Amino acid sequence: MAARAARGGHHGVSIEDVAAAAGVSTATVSRAVRGLPRVSEQTRRRILDVASELGYVASSAASGLATGRTRTIGVLAPYVDRWFFYKALEGVERELHEQGYNLSLFSLDSRSGERQRTFSKTMVAKHIDALLVLCMALSMDEIQELRRLDIPLVAVGGPVEGCSSIGINDVEAAALATRHLLDLGHRDIGVLHGQDDDEDLNFQVPELRVNGFHEELARAGVEYHPEWEVRGNFTLASGAEAFEELWNRPGPKPTALMCASDEMAMGVILQAQRRGLRVPEDLSVIGIDDHEFSPVMGLSTVAQDPVAQARLGTRMLLDELAGKAGSVHDVHADFELKSRTSTAPLS
Amino acid sequence: MAARAARGGHHGVSIEDVAAAAGVSTATVSRAVRGLPRVSEQTRRRILDVASELGYVASSAASGLATGRTRTIGVLAPYVDRWFFYKALEGVERELHEQGYNLSLFSLDSRSGERQRTFSKTMVAKHIDALLVLCMALSMDEIQELRRLDIPLVAVGGPVEGCSSIGINDVEAAALATRHLLDLGHRDIGVLHGQDDDEDLNFQVPELRVNGFHEELARAGVEYHPEWEVRGNFTLASGAEAFEELWNRPGPKPTALMCASDEMAMGVILQAQRRGLRVPEDLSVIGIDDHEFSPVMGLSTVAQDPVAQARLGTRMLLDELAGKAGSVHDVHADFELKSRTSTAPLS
DNA sequence: GTGAAAGCGCTAACAT
DNA sequence: ATGTTAGCGCTTTCAC
């Protein structure tokens, strides 16, 4: 109570206060509170007691200045209000706080003013010990800037040039989804792309998924219909619109649709039903992701786990910081077919 | 290029490097880079040039230590992977980065180990200049701890004892949803609660929404049926389960259902359709929130805007930090009925 | 096992 | 308008 009046600062108990109250030097307090050796158990306990009594918490600014470490890692993402991103964010957060690290969020999209993604500037720089990049579409310049930061870097959910990344093999995942449709006997299969005009998202992912689709079709010797190819931007609304566009085109319709994301697949299903089509009787639909709504929607999908991917990426960063050089490396995350009720054999 | 070799530090250009290169003192550099007065335009420009050439960025630890300010504000939330939360987070982030502030995320739920929500400890403390609390259920002890931090505090999306908060009037919002159903002629109305066993979420919100429902019913002189009251936890899955539970109960069924959140409302609709019910012909359903899926689902709802609420809360915090005492205060955010196709007149 | 003291890089009086 | 200097609170040799 009275202790804090001792020093001038109106705010915050310093290490000196603790040292004084415990009758030791600040060096010893420092060792004690950080659990370092070279402190007798007896003094350590006394110091810890005094510290907690005084409500002492080390100033991160001060220790950051002294050590050069902030115990904060940054997350760079184009959005946070989209499935993969908020899931991954949750994963990073959990892993980090289990290790006593802080998470600093940088969400930069082209919406945010003059596209002044000055992240390596005032923002990211000197603030964080490592950086995790979530499916950002980065220009070469931006990547250069990031690398110049000279801190551990890892990408999650989409490759970044010259930087280890963890994520599923998008080509294979899309191929698996496509194969599922083929296995059910479908031959007239359309595809809903994931990319539209989104300049923030990692551009490779959508492309890779469509490649997987094409490859699998080719492998099966099934004809590819460009007129059944349509574009969306990963959102539910875009899925609904894409369906509309596809169905408004003249000519025959596909019996199955492979969508580059669950959100779009759900948009397709909803819009199809509104148009009086039955899923899966009239149209089979499969997605990629396994959104939390998918089980209830009965959406068949190729599931991936962003939380696990993000945790893994975070752990690599932390290991690297702990001195285990080479901890950060490329990893292909698991994915798995989940067959539900939005897909059925061709009747 | 060669400049960084000048000093011992292998990492990072310091203010001294810039000062030396520009032929001025560190004090002048400090003023110049922060846009403070008392620097001639000429020297300022020279310093800025040198600084950018050297890639100088001030160490936040050092300036934090010197000023006592971190230019970081914290966000405390039970989840980040749920609608209100990721939307609000997006809002905070945008507002913050426009002002050159950083966002530090603390997501604490009872899942995270031994419920050691030690936020006021190592985590939050000394790390942030202000804190925004997102619909957290806080114990009295925890609230005490937070207040002891002695930094500006604001709650968004649910009242926190002894702390200004911004959010919609949940009672009125629920009443509005209920009134919509009444106006359509419905008299047999069920309600889907928002709370189940969630100890992390702010407990008041679910309760308030149900209160609004009850009050509106009473006001209209319509009988309340406890057997049409069922509980969920704000998720889609819980909505589906709740519908199932409700419909499995013996006795007559309601013709309309007021749900405490859109996610649950969507779960209800999906499950109802699976059971062969038509929405809205056989059952009208209304939610609260206006989830991004709701327009496509045709879900009628009482819309609120978490992004705007979060931005406002953030701005208040920033204003308070800027010295405008009293900037943080209670605000009731807007909400609005959006009538779509999940509700229809009683036939 | 413990203490003294020199920084870490910046800011804020206070000179000039 | 610019420079000097004394910290901010912690960590970390290096003595003892």
Short mmCIF file of N, CA and C in Angstrom, two decimals, chain A residues 73-77 83-99 103 131-135 153-158 165-168 304-319 328 331-334, chain B residues 80:
data_model
loop_
_atom_site.label_atom_id
_atom_site.label_comp_id
_atom_site.label_asym_id
_atom_site.label_seq_id
_atom_site.Cartn_x
_atom_site.Cartn_y
_atom_site.Cartn_z
N ILE A 73 5.29 -11.89 -30.60
CA ILE A 73 5.46 -12.23 -31.99
C ILE A 73 4.29 -11.63 -32.78
N GLY A 74 4.58 -11.25 -33.99
CA GLY A 74 3.59 -10.57 -34.81
C GLY A 74 2.86 -11.52 -35.73
N VAL A 75 1.62 -11.20 -36.04
CA VAL A 75 0.86 -11.95 -37.02
C VAL A 75 0.40 -10.96 -38.08
N LEU A 76 0.74 -11.26 -39.30
CA LEU A 76 0.39 -10.39 -40.41
C LEU A 76 -0.68 -11.08 -41.24
N ALA A 77 -1.82 -10.44 -41.38
CA ALA A 77 -2.91 -11.08 -42.12
C ALA A 77 -3.70 -10.03 -42.89
N TRP A 83 -12.76 -17.15 -42.24
CA TRP A 83 -12.55 -18.42 -41.57
C TRP A 83 -11.11 -18.80 -41.32
N PHE A 84 -10.35 -19.00 -42.36
CA PHE A 84 -8.99 -19.47 -42.15
C PHE A 84 -8.22 -18.55 -41.20
N PHE A 85 -8.48 -17.28 -41.33
CA PHE A 85 -7.73 -16.30 -40.56
C PHE A 85 -8.09 -16.28 -39.09
N TYR A 86 -9.36 -16.28 -38.79
CA TYR A 86 -9.68 -16.22 -37.37
C TYR A 86 -9.39 -17.54 -36.69
N LYS A 87 -9.45 -18.60 -37.44
CA LYS A 87 -9.07 -19.89 -36.87
C LYS A 87 -7.58 -19.92 -36.58
N ALA A 88 -6.80 -19.53 -37.54
CA ALA A 88 -5.35 -19.53 -37.37
C ALA A 88 -4.95 -18.60 -36.24
N LEU A 89 -5.59 -17.47 -36.20
CA LEU A 89 -5.28 -16.50 -35.16
C LEU A 89 -5.50 -17.11 -33.78
N GLU A 90 -6.60 -17.80 -33.68
CA GLU A 90 -6.90 -18.49 -32.42
C GLU A 90 -5.77 -19.46 -32.07
N GLY A 91 -5.29 -20.16 -33.07
CA GLY A 91 -4.22 -21.12 -32.84
C GLY A 91 -2.93 -20.45 -32.38
N VAL A 92 -2.56 -19.40 -33.04
CA VAL A 92 -1.34 -18.68 -32.67
C VAL A 92 -1.48 -18.18 -31.24
N GLU A 93 -2.61 -17.61 -30.97
CA GLU A 93 -2.84 -17.02 -29.66
C GLU A 93 -2.67 -18.05 -28.56
N ARG A 94 -3.29 -19.17 -28.74
CA ARG A 94 -3.22 -20.21 -27.72
C ARG A 94 -1.79 -20.66 -27.48
N GLU A 95 -1.11 -20.96 -28.57
CA GLU A 95 0.27 -21.43 -28.44
C GLU A 95 1.15 -20.39 -27.76
N LEU A 96 0.98 -19.17 -28.18
CA LEU A 96 1.80 -18.09 -27.66
C LEU A 96 1.60 -17.89 -26.17
N HIS A 97 0.36 -17.82 -25.77
CA HIS A 97 0.12 -17.54 -24.36
C HIS A 97 0.50 -18.69 -23.46
N GLU A 98 0.48 -19.86 -24.01
CA GLU A 98 0.97 -20.98 -23.22
C GLU A 98 2.45 -20.80 -22.94
N GLN A 99 3.13 -20.10 -23.82
CA GLN A 99 4.56 -19.89 -23.65
C GLN A 99 4.89 -18.53 -23.06
N LEU A 103 0.97 -11.55 -28.46
CA LEU A 103 0.64 -11.57 -29.88
C LEU A 103 0.28 -10.18 -30.35
N LEU A 131 7.84 -13.22 -36.84
CA LEU A 131 6.61 -12.88 -37.55
C LEU A 131 5.99 -14.08 -38.26
N LEU A 132 4.70 -14.19 -38.11
CA LEU A 132 3.97 -15.24 -38.79
C LEU A 132 3.05 -14.58 -39.82
N VAL A 133 3.19 -14.99 -41.05
CA VAL A 133 2.42 -14.38 -42.13
C VAL A 133 1.27 -15.29 -42.55
N LEU A 134 0.07 -14.78 -42.50
CA LEU A 134 -1.10 -15.58 -42.86
C LEU A 134 -1.58 -15.28 -44.27
N CYS A 135 -1.38 -16.23 -45.19
CA CYS A 135 -1.88 -16.12 -46.55
C CYS A 135 -1.91 -14.73 -47.12
N LEU A 153 10.82 -15.93 -39.58
CA LEU A 153 9.64 -15.69 -40.40
C LEU A 153 9.03 -17.02 -40.77
N VAL A 154 7.72 -17.09 -40.77
CA VAL A 154 7.09 -18.29 -41.30
C VAL A 154 5.74 -17.92 -41.89
N ALA A 155 5.37 -18.60 -42.95
CA ALA A 155 4.08 -18.35 -43.59
C ALA A 155 3.15 -19.50 -43.27
N VAL A 156 1.91 -19.19 -43.01
CA VAL A 156 0.92 -20.24 -42.77
C VAL A 156 -0.24 -20.05 -43.73
N GLY A 157 -0.62 -21.12 -44.41
CA GLY A 157 -1.79 -21.06 -45.27
C GLY A 157 -1.52 -20.58 -46.67
N GLY A 158 -0.30 -20.54 -47.06
CA GLY A 158 -0.01 -20.14 -48.42
C GLY A 158 1.46 -19.77 -48.52
N SER A 165 7.07 -22.26 -45.23
CA SER A 165 5.63 -22.13 -45.03
C SER A 165 5.00 -23.45 -44.62
N ILE A 166 3.92 -23.34 -43.91
CA ILE A 166 3.20 -24.53 -43.54
C ILE A 166 1.77 -24.41 -44.02
N GLY A 167 1.25 -25.48 -44.60
CA GLY A 167 -0.09 -25.46 -45.15
C GLY A 167 -0.34 -26.78 -45.87
N ILE A 168 -1.57 -26.96 -46.28
CA ILE A 168 -1.84 -28.20 -47.00
C ILE A 168 -1.31 -28.09 -48.42
N GLN A 304 -9.21 -29.29 -43.48
CA GLN A 304 -7.88 -28.92 -43.02
C GLN A 304 -8.03 -28.25 -41.66
N ASP A 305 -6.95 -28.12 -40.94
CA ASP A 305 -7.03 -27.59 -39.58
C ASP A 305 -6.11 -26.38 -39.39
N PRO A 306 -6.66 -25.20 -39.60
CA PRO A 306 -5.86 -23.98 -39.50
C PRO A 306 -5.29 -23.76 -38.10
N VAL A 307 -6.04 -24.17 -37.10
CA VAL A 307 -5.56 -23.99 -35.73
C VAL A 307 -4.27 -24.76 -35.53
N ALA A 308 -4.28 -26.01 -35.95
CA ALA A 308 -3.08 -26.84 -35.80
C ALA A 308 -1.93 -26.28 -36.63
N GLN A 309 -2.23 -25.86 -37.82
CA GLN A 309 -1.18 -25.31 -38.68
C GLN A 309 -0.55 -24.08 -38.04
N ALA A 310 -1.40 -23.23 -37.51
CA ALA A 310 -0.91 -22.01 -36.90
C ALA A 310 -0.10 -22.33 -35.64
N ARG A 311 -0.57 -23.29 -34.89
CA ARG A 311 0.17 -23.66 -33.68
C ARG A 311 1.54 -24.18 -34.06
N LEU A 312 1.57 -24.99 -35.07
CA LEU A 312 2.85 -25.54 -35.51
C LEU A 312 3.79 -24.42 -35.96
N GLY A 313 3.27 -23.54 -36.76
CA GLY A 313 4.09 -22.42 -37.23
C GLY A 313 4.62 -21.60 -36.07
N THR A 314 3.76 -21.37 -35.12
CA THR A 314 4.15 -20.59 -33.95
C THR A 314 5.24 -21.31 -33.15
N ARG A 315 5.05 -22.59 -32.99
CA ARG A 315 6.03 -23.37 -32.24
C ARG A 315 7.41 -23.32 -32.92
N MET A 316 7.39 -23.40 -34.22
CA MET A 316 8.65 -23.31 -34.96
C MET A 316 9.34 -21.98 -34.68
N LEU A 317 8.58 -20.93 -34.73
CA LEU A 317 9.12 -19.60 -34.46
C LEU A 317 9.71 -19.56 -33.06
N LEU A 318 8.97 -20.06 -32.12
CA LEU A 318 9.42 -20.05 -30.73
C LEU A 318 10.68 -20.88 -30.55
N ASP A 319 10.72 -22.02 -31.20
CA ASP A 319 11.91 -22.87 -31.12
C ASP A 319 13.12 -22.15 -31.70
N VAL A 328 12.47 -23.63 -38.16
CA VAL A 328 11.47 -23.20 -39.13
C VAL A 328 11.74 -23.87 -40.47
N VAL A 331 6.38 -27.37 -44.11
CA VAL A 331 5.61 -28.55 -43.69
C VAL A 331 4.29 -28.61 -44.46
N HIS A 332 4.00 -29.77 -44.92
CA HIS A 332 2.70 -29.96 -45.55
C HIS A 332 1.74 -30.50 -44.49
N ALA A 333 0.70 -29.73 -44.24
CA ALA A 333 -0.25 -30.10 -43.20
C ALA A 333 -1.22 -31.17 -43.71
N ASP A 334 -1.87 -31.82 -42.79
CA ASP A 334 -2.82 -32.88 -43.14
C ASP A 334 -4.11 -32.33 -43.72
N VAL B 80 -11.74 -15.70 -30.45
CA VAL B 80 -11.61 -14.83 -31.60
C VAL B 80 -12.30 -15.49 -32.79
#
